[in-house]
Short mmCIF file of C-alpha atoms in Angstrom, two decimals:
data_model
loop_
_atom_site.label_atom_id
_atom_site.label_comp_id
_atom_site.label_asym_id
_atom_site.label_seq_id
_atom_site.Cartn_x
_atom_site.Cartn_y
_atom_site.Cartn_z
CA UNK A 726 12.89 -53.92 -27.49
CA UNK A 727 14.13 -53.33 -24.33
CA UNK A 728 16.94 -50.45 -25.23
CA UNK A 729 13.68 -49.07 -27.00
CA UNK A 730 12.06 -48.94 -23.98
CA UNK A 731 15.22 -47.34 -22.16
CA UNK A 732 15.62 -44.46 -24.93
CA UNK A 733 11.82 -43.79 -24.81
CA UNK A 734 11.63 -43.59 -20.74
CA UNK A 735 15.00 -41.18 -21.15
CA UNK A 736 13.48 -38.94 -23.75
CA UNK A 737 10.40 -38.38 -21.62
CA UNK A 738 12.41 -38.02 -18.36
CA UNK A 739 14.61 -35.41 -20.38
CA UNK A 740 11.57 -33.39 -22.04
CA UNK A 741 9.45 -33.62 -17.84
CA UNK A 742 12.93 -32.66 -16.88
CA UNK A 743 13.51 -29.48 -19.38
CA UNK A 744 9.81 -28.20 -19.36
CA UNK A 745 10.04 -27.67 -15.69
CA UNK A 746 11.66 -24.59 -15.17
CA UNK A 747 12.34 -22.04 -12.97
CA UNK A 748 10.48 -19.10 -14.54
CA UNK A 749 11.12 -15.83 -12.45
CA UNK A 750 9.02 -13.50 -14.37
CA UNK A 751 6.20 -14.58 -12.72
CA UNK A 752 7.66 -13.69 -8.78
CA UNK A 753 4.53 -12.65 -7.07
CA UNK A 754 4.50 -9.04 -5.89
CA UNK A 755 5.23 -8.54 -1.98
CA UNK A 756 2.31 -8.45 0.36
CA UNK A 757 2.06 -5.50 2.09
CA UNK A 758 0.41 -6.45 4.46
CA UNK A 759 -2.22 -4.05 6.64
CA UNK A 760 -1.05 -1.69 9.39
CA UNK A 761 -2.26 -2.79 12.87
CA UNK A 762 -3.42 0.73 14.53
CA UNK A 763 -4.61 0.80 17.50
CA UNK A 764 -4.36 4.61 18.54
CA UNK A 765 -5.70 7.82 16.79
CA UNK A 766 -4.51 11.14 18.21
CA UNK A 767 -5.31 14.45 16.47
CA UNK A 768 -3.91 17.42 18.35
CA UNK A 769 -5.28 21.04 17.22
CA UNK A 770 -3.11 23.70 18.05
CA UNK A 771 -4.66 27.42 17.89
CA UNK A 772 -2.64 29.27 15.14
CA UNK A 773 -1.07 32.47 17.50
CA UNK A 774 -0.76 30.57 20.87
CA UNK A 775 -3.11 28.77 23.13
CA UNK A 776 -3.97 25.08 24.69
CA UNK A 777 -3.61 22.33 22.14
CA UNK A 778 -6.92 20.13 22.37
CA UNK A 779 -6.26 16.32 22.05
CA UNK A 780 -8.92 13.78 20.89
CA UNK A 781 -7.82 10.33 21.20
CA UNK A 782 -9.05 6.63 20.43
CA UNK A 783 -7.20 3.53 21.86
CA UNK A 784 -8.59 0.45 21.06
CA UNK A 785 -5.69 -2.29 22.43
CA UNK A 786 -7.68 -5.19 21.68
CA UNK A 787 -8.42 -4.81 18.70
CA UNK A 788 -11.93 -6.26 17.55
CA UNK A 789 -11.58 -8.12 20.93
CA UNK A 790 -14.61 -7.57 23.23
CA UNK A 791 -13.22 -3.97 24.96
CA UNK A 792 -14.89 -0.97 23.36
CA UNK A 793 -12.40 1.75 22.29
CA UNK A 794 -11.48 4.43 24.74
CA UNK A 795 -12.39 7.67 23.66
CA UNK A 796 -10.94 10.82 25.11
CA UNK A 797 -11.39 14.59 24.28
CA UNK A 798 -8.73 17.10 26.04
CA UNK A 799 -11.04 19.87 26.26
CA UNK A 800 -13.34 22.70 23.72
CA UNK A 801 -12.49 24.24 20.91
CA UNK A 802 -12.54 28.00 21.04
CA UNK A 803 -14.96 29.60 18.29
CA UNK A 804 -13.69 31.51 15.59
CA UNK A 805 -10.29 30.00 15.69
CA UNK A 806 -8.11 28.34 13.34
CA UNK A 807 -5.93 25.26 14.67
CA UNK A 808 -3.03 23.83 13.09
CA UNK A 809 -4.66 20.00 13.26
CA UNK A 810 -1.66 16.61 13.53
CA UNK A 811 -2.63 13.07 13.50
CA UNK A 812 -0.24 10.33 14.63
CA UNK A 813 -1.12 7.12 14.58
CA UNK A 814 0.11 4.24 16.82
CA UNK A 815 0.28 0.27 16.90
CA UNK A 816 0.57 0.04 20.80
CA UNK A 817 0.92 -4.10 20.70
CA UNK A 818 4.29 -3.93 20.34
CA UNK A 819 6.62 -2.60 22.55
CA UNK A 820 8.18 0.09 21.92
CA UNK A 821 5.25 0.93 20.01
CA UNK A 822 5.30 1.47 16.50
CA UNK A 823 4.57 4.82 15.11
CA UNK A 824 2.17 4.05 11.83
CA UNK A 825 1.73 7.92 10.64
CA UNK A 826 5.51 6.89 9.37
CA UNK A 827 4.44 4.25 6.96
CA UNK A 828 1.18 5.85 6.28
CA UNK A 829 2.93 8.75 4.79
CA UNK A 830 5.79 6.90 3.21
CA UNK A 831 3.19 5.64 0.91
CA UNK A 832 0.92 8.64 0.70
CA UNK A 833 -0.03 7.48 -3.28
CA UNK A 834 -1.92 4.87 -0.76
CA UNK A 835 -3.63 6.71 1.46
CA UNK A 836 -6.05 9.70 2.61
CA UNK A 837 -7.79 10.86 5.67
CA UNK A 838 -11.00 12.18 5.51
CA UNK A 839 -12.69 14.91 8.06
CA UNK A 840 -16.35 14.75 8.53
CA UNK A 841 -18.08 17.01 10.34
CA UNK A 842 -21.76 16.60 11.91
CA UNK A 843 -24.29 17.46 14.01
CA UNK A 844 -23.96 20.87 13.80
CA UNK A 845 -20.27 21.76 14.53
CA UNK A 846 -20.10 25.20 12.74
CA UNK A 847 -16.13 24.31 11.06
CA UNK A 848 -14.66 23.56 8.37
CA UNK A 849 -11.09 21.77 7.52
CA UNK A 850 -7.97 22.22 4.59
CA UNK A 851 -5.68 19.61 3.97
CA UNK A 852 -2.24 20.58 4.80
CA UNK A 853 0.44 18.11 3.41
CA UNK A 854 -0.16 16.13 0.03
CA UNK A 855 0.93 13.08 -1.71
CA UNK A 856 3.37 12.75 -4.38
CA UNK A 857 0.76 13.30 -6.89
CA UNK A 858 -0.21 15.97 -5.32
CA UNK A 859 -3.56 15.07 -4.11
CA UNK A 860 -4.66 15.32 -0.37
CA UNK A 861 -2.82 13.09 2.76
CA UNK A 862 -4.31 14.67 5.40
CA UNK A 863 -2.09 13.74 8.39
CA UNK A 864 -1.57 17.29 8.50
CA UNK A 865 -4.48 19.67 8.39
CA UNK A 866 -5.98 23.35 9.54
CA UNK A 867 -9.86 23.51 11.42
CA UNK A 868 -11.31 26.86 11.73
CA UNK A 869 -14.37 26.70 13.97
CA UNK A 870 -17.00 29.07 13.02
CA UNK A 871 -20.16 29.96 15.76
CA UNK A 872 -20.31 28.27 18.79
CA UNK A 873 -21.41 25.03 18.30
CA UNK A 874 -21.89 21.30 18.96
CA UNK A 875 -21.55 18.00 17.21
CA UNK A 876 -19.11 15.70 15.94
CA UNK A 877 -15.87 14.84 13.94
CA UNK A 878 -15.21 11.99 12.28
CA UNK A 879 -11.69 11.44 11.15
CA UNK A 880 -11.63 8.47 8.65
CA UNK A 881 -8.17 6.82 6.77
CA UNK A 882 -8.62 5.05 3.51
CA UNK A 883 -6.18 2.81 2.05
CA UNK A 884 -6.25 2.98 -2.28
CA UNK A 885 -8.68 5.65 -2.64
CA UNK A 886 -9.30 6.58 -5.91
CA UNK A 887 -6.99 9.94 -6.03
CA UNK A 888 -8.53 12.51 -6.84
CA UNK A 889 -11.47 12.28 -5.44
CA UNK A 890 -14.56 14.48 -4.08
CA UNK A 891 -14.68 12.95 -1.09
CA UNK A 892 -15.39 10.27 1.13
CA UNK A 893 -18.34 9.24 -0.68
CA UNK A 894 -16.80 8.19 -3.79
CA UNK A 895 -12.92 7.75 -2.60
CA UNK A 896 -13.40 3.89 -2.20
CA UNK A 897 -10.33 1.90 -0.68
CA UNK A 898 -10.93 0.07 2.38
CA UNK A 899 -11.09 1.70 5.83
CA UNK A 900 -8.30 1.65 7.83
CA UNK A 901 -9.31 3.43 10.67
CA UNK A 902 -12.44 5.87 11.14
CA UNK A 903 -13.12 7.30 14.69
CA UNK A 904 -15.97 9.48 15.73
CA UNK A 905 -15.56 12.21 18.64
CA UNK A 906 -18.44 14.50 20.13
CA UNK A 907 -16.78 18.18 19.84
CA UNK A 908 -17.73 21.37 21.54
CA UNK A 909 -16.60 25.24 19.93
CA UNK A 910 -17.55 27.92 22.58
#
C-alpha cells in the first residue's frame, strides 16, 4: 500500500511537473509606452525669404498646477505661403529629448491635425507622409489669405484611423493639441 502511494504521488508530481511549461508563443507584445512632450514649436517660414514666425507651448509640469506658456514670435503676412515645421520636445530630461524623432519613426502611428478658427482667412497642405502614404504632418505649407484674425490649433493623434477626413472622425488618443491666437496683416 505504501509503494502504491509512492508511485501515485510520483505520477502526479511528474504529470504537475510536465503540464507546466514554458510556452513562448504567448510573449506579450512590448509596451510602447507614451511620449512625454512637453514643448510644441511650429516655425513658418515665408516661401522666397522673410522672418520665420514661431508659436510655441511649454508646459514643464506637466498636468502639474502651472498653466502652459504660450508664445507667438510675431504676424503672419497676408497672402503668403510659409513652409510650416513642428518639433516636438520632452524638456524633463536633460539633454532634452527630441520627440518629432520617434513621432515620425512610427508615422503608421501618428497624424497632426491643423485647425483653423475664428476667422483666420488660411488654409494648410500636408507636406511629408507616412509609409502608407497617408498624411504626418510634422511638415506642412500655410498660405494666409485676407488679413485676418483667429486661431490655430495644431493637434497630434496617436492610432488614427488612416485615412481619414479629418479630425472629427480620425480617433486615436490625443497626444498633444495646442491652441494659439494668430494675426495675418
Amino acid at each position: 500500500m505504501r509503494n502504491l502511494k509512492f508511485l501515485a504521488t510520483a505520477i502526479f508530481a511528474t504529470v504537475l511537473f510536465t503540464s507546466c511549461s514554458n510556452d513562448d508563443d504567448n510573449t506579450p507584445a512590448p509596451v510602447n509606452e507614451e511620449e512625454v512632450i512637453t514643448t510644441l514649436t511650429v516655425t513658418l517660414t515665408p516661401e522666397g525669404g522673410g522672418t520665420a514666425v514661431t508659436l510655441q507651448t511649454r508646459d514643464l509640469d506637466g498636468d502639474g498646477p502651472n498653466a502652459p506658456v504660450i508664445t507667438v514670435s510675431g504676424d503672419l503676412t497676408n497672402g503668403v505661403t510659409y513652409n510650416g515645421s513642428i518639433v516636438l520636445l520632452n524638456e524633463t530630461v536633460d539633454p532634452a529629448e527630441n520627440i518629432t524623432t520617434e513621432v515620425e519613426e512610427e508615422a503608421n502611428d501618428h497624424q497632426f491635425f491643423y485647425t483653423i478658427a475664428g476667422g483666420l482667412d488660411a488654409s494648410t497642405t500636408y507636406s511629408n507622409l507616412d509609409g502608407n502614404g497617408n498624411p504626418l504632418g510634422t511638415e506642412f505649407t500655410l498660405t494666409t489669405g485676407a488679413a485676418s484674425t483667429g486661431t490655430l490649433t495644431f493637434t497630434l493623434r496617436h492610432e488614427p484611423t488612416k485615412p481619414n477626413t479629418g479630425l472629427g472622425d480620425a480617433g486615436g488618443e490625443t497626444d498633444i493639441a495646442a491652441t494659439f491666437d494668430v494675426t495675418a496683416q
